[in-house]
Amino acid sequence: MSWLVLVLSGVLEAVWATALGRSEGLTRWVPTVVFAVALVLSMGGLAYAMRELPTGTAYAVWVGVGAALTVAYAMATGAEPVSLVRVLLLLGIVGCVVGLKVVG
């Protein structure tokens, strides 16, 4: 259960990071609210998962999932350029996250 919560918290990290970028310095109401709610839920999920998972592993997975999804979303929406190298690097992050689950 902790791994599922951790991955979902990583997804919420991507949500709050994207919302923060769209909030224009917390001046736009809807993205700011999405940012705040997703941030609280994401941190809460990370804290829950860390009750059973090692801190380093949990944090690395949380950041990896969030970072990979944030960049993937930005590339899918055209906010960031897409290239083969960037996609391969994102797959590397995902591979490392999966590796931490398999080894740990």
JSON list of C-alpha atoms in Angstrom, two decimals:
[
{"chain": "A", "resi": 1, "resn": "MET", "atom": "CA", "xyz": [0.00, 0.00, 0.00]},
{"chain": "A", "resi": 2, "resn": "SER", "atom": "CA", "xyz": [2.85, 2.40, 0.80]},
{"chain": "A", "resi": 3, "resn": "TRP", "atom": "CA", "xyz": [4.27, 2.07, -2.72]},
{"chain": "A", "resi": 4, "resn": "LEU", "atom": "CA", "xyz": [0.91, 2.88, -4.30]},
{"chain": "A", "resi": 5, "resn": "VAL", "atom": "CA", "xyz": [0.46, 5.92, -2.07]},
{"chain": "A", "resi": 6, "resn": "LEU", "atom": "CA", "xyz": [4.03, 7.00, -2.85]},
{"chain": "A", "resi": 7, "resn": "VAL", "atom": "CA", "xyz": [3.52, 6.82, -6.62]},
{"chain": "A", "resi": 8, "resn": "LEU", "atom": "CA", "xyz": [0.20, 8.68, -6.38]},
{"chain": "A", "resi": 9, "resn": "SER", "atom": "CA", "xyz": [1.96, 11.31, -4.27]},
{"chain": "A", "resi": 10, "resn": "GLY", "atom": "CA", "xyz": [4.56, 11.63, -7.03]},
{"chain": "A", "resi": 11, "resn": "VAL", "atom": "CA", "xyz": [1.76, 12.20, -9.52]},
{"chain": "A", "resi": 12, "resn": "LEU", "atom": "CA", "xyz": [0.41, 14.93, -7.25]},
{"chain": "A", "resi": 13, "resn": "GLU", "atom": "CA", "xyz": [3.88, 16.44, -7.16]},
{"chain": "A", "resi": 14, "resn": "ALA", "atom": "CA", "xyz": [3.68, 16.86, -10.93]},
{"chain": "A", "resi": 15, "resn": "VAL", "atom": "CA", "xyz": [0.23, 18.44, -10.50]},
{"chain": "A", "resi": 16, "resn": "TRP", "atom": "CA", "xyz": [1.40, 20.99, -7.94]},
{"chain": "A", "resi": 17, "resn": "ALA", "atom": "CA", "xyz": [4.57, 21.82, -9.85]},
{"chain": "A", "resi": 18, "resn": "THR", "atom": "CA", "xyz": [2.60, 22.44, -13.04]},
{"chain": "A", "resi": 19, "resn": "ALA", "atom": "CA", "xyz": [-0.04, 24.45, -11.18]},
{"chain": "A", "resi": 20, "resn": "LEU", "atom": "CA", "xyz": [2.66, 26.54, -9.51]},
{"chain": "A", "resi": 21, "resn": "GLY", "atom": "CA", "xyz": [4.10, 27.39, -12.90]},
{"chain": "A", "resi": 22, "resn": "ARG", "atom": "CA", "xyz": [0.69, 28.40, -14.19]},
{"chain": "A", "resi": 23, "resn": "SER", "atom": "CA", "xyz": [-0.19, 30.46, -11.12]},
{"chain": "A", "resi": 24, "resn": "GLU", "atom": "CA", "xyz": [2.04, 33.33, -12.30]},
{"chain": "A", "resi": 25, "resn": "GLY", "atom": "CA", "xyz": [3.60, 33.87, -8.90]},
{"chain": "A", "resi": 26, "resn": "LEU", "atom": "CA", "xyz": [0.47, 32.79, -7.01]},
{"chain": "A", "resi": 27, "resn": "THR", "atom": "CA", "xyz": [-1.54, 35.62, -8.58]},
{"chain": "A", "resi": 28, "resn": "ARG", "atom": "CA", "xyz": [-4.03, 33.43, -10.49]},
{"chain": "A", "resi": 29, "resn": "TRP", "atom": "CA", "xyz": [-6.69, 32.01, -8.20]},
{"chain": "A", "resi": 30, "resn": "VAL", "atom": "CA", "xyz": [-7.50, 28.57, -9.71]},
{"chain": "A", "resi": 31, "resn": "PRO", "atom": "CA", "xyz": [-3.92, 27.37, -10.31]},
{"chain": "A", "resi": 32, "resn": "THR", "atom": "CA", "xyz": [-2.96, 28.65, -6.84]},
{"chain": "A", "resi": 33, "resn": "VAL", "atom": "CA", "xyz": [-5.72, 26.60, -5.18]},
{"chain": "A", "resi": 34, "resn": "VAL", "atom": "CA", "xyz": [-4.80, 23.52, -7.25]},
{"chain": "A", "resi": 35, "resn": "PHE", "atom": "CA", "xyz": [-1.17, 24.04, -6.24]},
{"chain": "A", "resi": 36, "resn": "ALA", "atom": "CA", "xyz": [-1.99, 24.29, -2.52]},
{"chain": "A", "resi": 37, "resn": "VAL", "atom": "CA", "xyz": [-4.33, 21.29, -2.42]},
{"chain": "A", "resi": 38, "resn": "ALA", "atom": "CA", "xyz": [-2.04, 19.07, -4.48]},
{"chain": "A", "resi": 39, "resn": "LEU", "atom": "CA", "xyz": [0.97, 20.13, -2.39]},
{"chain": "A", "resi": 40, "resn": "VAL", "atom": "CA", "xyz": [-0.70, 19.19, 0.90]},
{"chain": "A", "resi": 41, "resn": "LEU", "atom": "CA", "xyz": [-1.95, 15.86, -0.47]},
{"chain": "A", "resi": 42, "resn": "SER", "atom": "CA", "xyz": [1.40, 15.07, -2.07]},
{"chain": "A", "resi": 43, "resn": "MET", "atom": "CA", "xyz": [3.37, 15.77, 1.10]},
{"chain": "A", "resi": 44, "resn": "GLY", "atom": "CA", "xyz": [0.83, 13.87, 3.19]},
{"chain": "A", "resi": 45, "resn": "GLY", "atom": "CA", "xyz": [1.15, 10.86, 0.93]},
{"chain": "A", "resi": 46, "resn": "LEU", "atom": "CA", "xyz": [4.94, 11.03, 1.08]},
{"chain": "A", "resi": 47, "resn": "ALA", "atom": "CA", "xyz": [4.81, 11.18, 4.87]},
{"chain": "A", "resi": 48, "resn": "TYR", "atom": "CA", "xyz": [2.43, 8.20, 4.96]},
{"chain": "A", "resi": 49, "resn": "ALA", "atom": "CA", "xyz": [4.67, 6.13, 2.68]},
{"chain": "A", "resi": 50, "resn": "MET", "atom": "CA", "xyz": [7.74, 6.98, 4.73]},
{"chain": "A", "resi": 51, "resn": "ARG", "atom": "CA", "xyz": [6.24, 5.22, 7.74]},
{"chain": "A", "resi": 52, "resn": "GLU", "atom": "CA", "xyz": [7.12, 1.92, 6.03]},
{"chain": "A", "resi": 53, "resn": "LEU", "atom": "CA", "xyz": [9.68, 2.82, 3.35]},
{"chain": "A", "resi": 54, "resn": "PRO", "atom": "CA", "xyz": [13.22, 4.09, 3.86]},
{"chain": "A", "resi": 55, "resn": "THR", "atom": "CA", "xyz": [13.47, 7.86, 3.64]},
{"chain": "A", "resi": 56, "resn": "GLY", "atom": "CA", "xyz": [16.03, 7.97, 0.83]},
{"chain": "A", "resi": 57, "resn": "THR", "atom": "CA", "xyz": [14.14, 5.49, -1.34]},
{"chain": "A", "resi": 58, "resn": "ALA", "atom": "CA", "xyz": [10.77, 7.12, -0.73]},
{"chain": "A", "resi": 59, "resn": "TYR", "atom": "CA", "xyz": [12.08, 10.60, -1.48]},
{"chain": "A", "resi": 60, "resn": "ALA", "atom": "CA", "xyz": [13.95, 9.50, -4.61]},
{"chain": "A", "resi": 61, "resn": "VAL", "atom": "CA", "xyz": [10.87, 7.74, -5.99]},
{"chain": "A", "resi": 62, "resn": "TRP", "atom": "CA", "xyz": [8.59, 10.67, -5.15]},
{"chain": "A", "resi": 63, "resn": "VAL", "atom": "CA", "xyz": [10.90, 13.19, -6.82]},
{"chain": "A", "resi": 64, "resn": "GLY", "atom": "CA", "xyz": [11.57, 10.91, -9.79]},
{"chain": "A", "resi": 65, "resn": "VAL", "atom": "CA", "xyz": [7.90, 10.29, -10.52]},
{"chain": "A", "resi": 66, "resn": "GLY", "atom": "CA", "xyz": [7.04, 13.96, -10.07]},
{"chain": "A", "resi": 67, "resn": "ALA", "atom": "CA", "xyz": [9.91, 15.26, -12.18]},
{"chain": "A", "resi": 68, "resn": "ALA", "atom": "CA", "xyz": [9.39, 12.79, -15.00]},
{"chain": "A", "resi": 69, "resn": "LEU", "atom": "CA", "xyz": [5.67, 13.47, -15.21]},
{"chain": "A", "resi": 70, "resn": "THR", "atom": "CA", "xyz": [6.13, 17.24, -14.98]},
{"chain": "A", "resi": 71, "resn": "VAL", "atom": "CA", "xyz": [8.55, 17.25, -17.91]},
{"chain": "A", "resi": 72, "resn": "ALA", "atom": "CA", "xyz": [6.51, 14.71, -19.90]},
{"chain": "A", "resi": 73, "resn": "TYR", "atom": "CA", "xyz": [3.38, 16.85, -19.47]},
{"chain": "A", "resi": 74, "resn": "ALA", "atom": "CA", "xyz": [5.27, 19.99, -20.49]},
{"chain": "A", "resi": 75, "resn": "MET", "atom": "CA", "xyz": [6.55, 18.24, -23.60]},
{"chain": "A", "resi": 76, "resn": "ALA", "atom": "CA", "xyz": [3.09, 16.87, -24.43]},
{"chain": "A", "resi": 77, "resn": "THR", "atom": "CA", "xyz": [1.53, 20.34, -24.19]},
{"chain": "A", "resi": 78, "resn": "GLY", "atom": "CA", "xyz": [4.30, 22.03, -26.17]},
{"chain": "A", "resi": 79, "resn": "ALA", "atom": "CA", "xyz": [5.63, 24.03, -23.22]},
{"chain": "A", "resi": 80, "resn": "GLU", "atom": "CA", "xyz": [9.00, 22.30, -23.57]},
{"chain": "A", "resi": 81, "resn": "PRO", "atom": "CA", "xyz": [10.72, 20.89, -26.65]},
{"chain": "A", "resi": 82, "resn": "VAL", "atom": "CA", "xyz": [10.61, 17.17, -27.40]},
{"chain": "A", "resi": 83, "resn": "SER", "atom": "CA", "xyz": [13.71, 15.32, -28.51]},
{"chain": "A", "resi": 84, "resn": "LEU", "atom": "CA", "xyz": [14.88, 11.75, -28.54]},
{"chain": "A", "resi": 85, "resn": "VAL", "atom": "CA", "xyz": [17.56, 12.53, -25.96]},
{"chain": "A", "resi": 86, "resn": "ARG", "atom": "CA", "xyz": [15.05, 14.12, -23.59]},
{"chain": "A", "resi": 87, "resn": "VAL", "atom": "CA", "xyz": [12.68, 11.15, -23.91]},
{"chain": "A", "resi": 88, "resn": "LEU", "atom": "CA", "xyz": [15.54, 8.70, -23.29]},
{"chain": "A", "resi": 89, "resn": "LEU", "atom": "CA", "xyz": [16.63, 10.64, -20.22]},
{"chain": "A", "resi": 90, "resn": "LEU", "atom": "CA", "xyz": [13.07, 10.58, -18.86]},
{"chain": "A", "resi": 91, "resn": "LEU", "atom": "CA", "xyz": [12.95, 6.83, -19.45]},
{"chain": "A", "resi": 92, "resn": "GLY", "atom": "CA", "xyz": [16.19, 6.62, -17.49]},
{"chain": "A", "resi": 93, "resn": "ILE", "atom": "CA", "xyz": [14.54, 8.33, -14.52]},
{"chain": "A", "resi": 94, "resn": "VAL", "atom": "CA", "xyz": [11.59, 5.94, -14.73]},
{"chain": "A", "resi": 95, "resn": "GLY", "atom": "CA", "xyz": [13.99, 3.00, -14.97]},
{"chain": "A", "resi": 96, "resn": "CYS", "atom": "CA", "xyz": [15.81, 4.16, -11.84]},
{"chain": "A", "resi": 97, "resn": "VAL", "atom": "CA", "xyz": [12.51, 4.52, -9.95]},
{"chain": "A", "resi": 98, "resn": "VAL", "atom": "CA", "xyz": [11.49, 1.00, -10.97]},
{"chain": "A", "resi": 99, "resn": "GLY", "atom": "CA", "xyz": [14.94, -0.22, -9.95]},
{"chain": "A", "resi": 100, "resn": "LEU", "atom": "CA", "xyz": [14.54, 1.23, -6.48]},
{"chain": "A", "resi": 101, "resn": "LYS", "atom": "CA", "xyz": [11.27, -0.67, -6.11]},
{"chain": "A", "resi": 102, "resn": "VAL", "atom": "CA", "xyz": [12.73, -3.95, -7.39]},
{"chain": "A", "resi": 103, "resn": "VAL", "atom": "CA", "xyz": [15.88, -3.75, -5.25]},
{"chain": "A", "resi": 104, "resn": "GLY", "atom": "CA", "xyz": [14.18, -2.38, -2.14]}
]
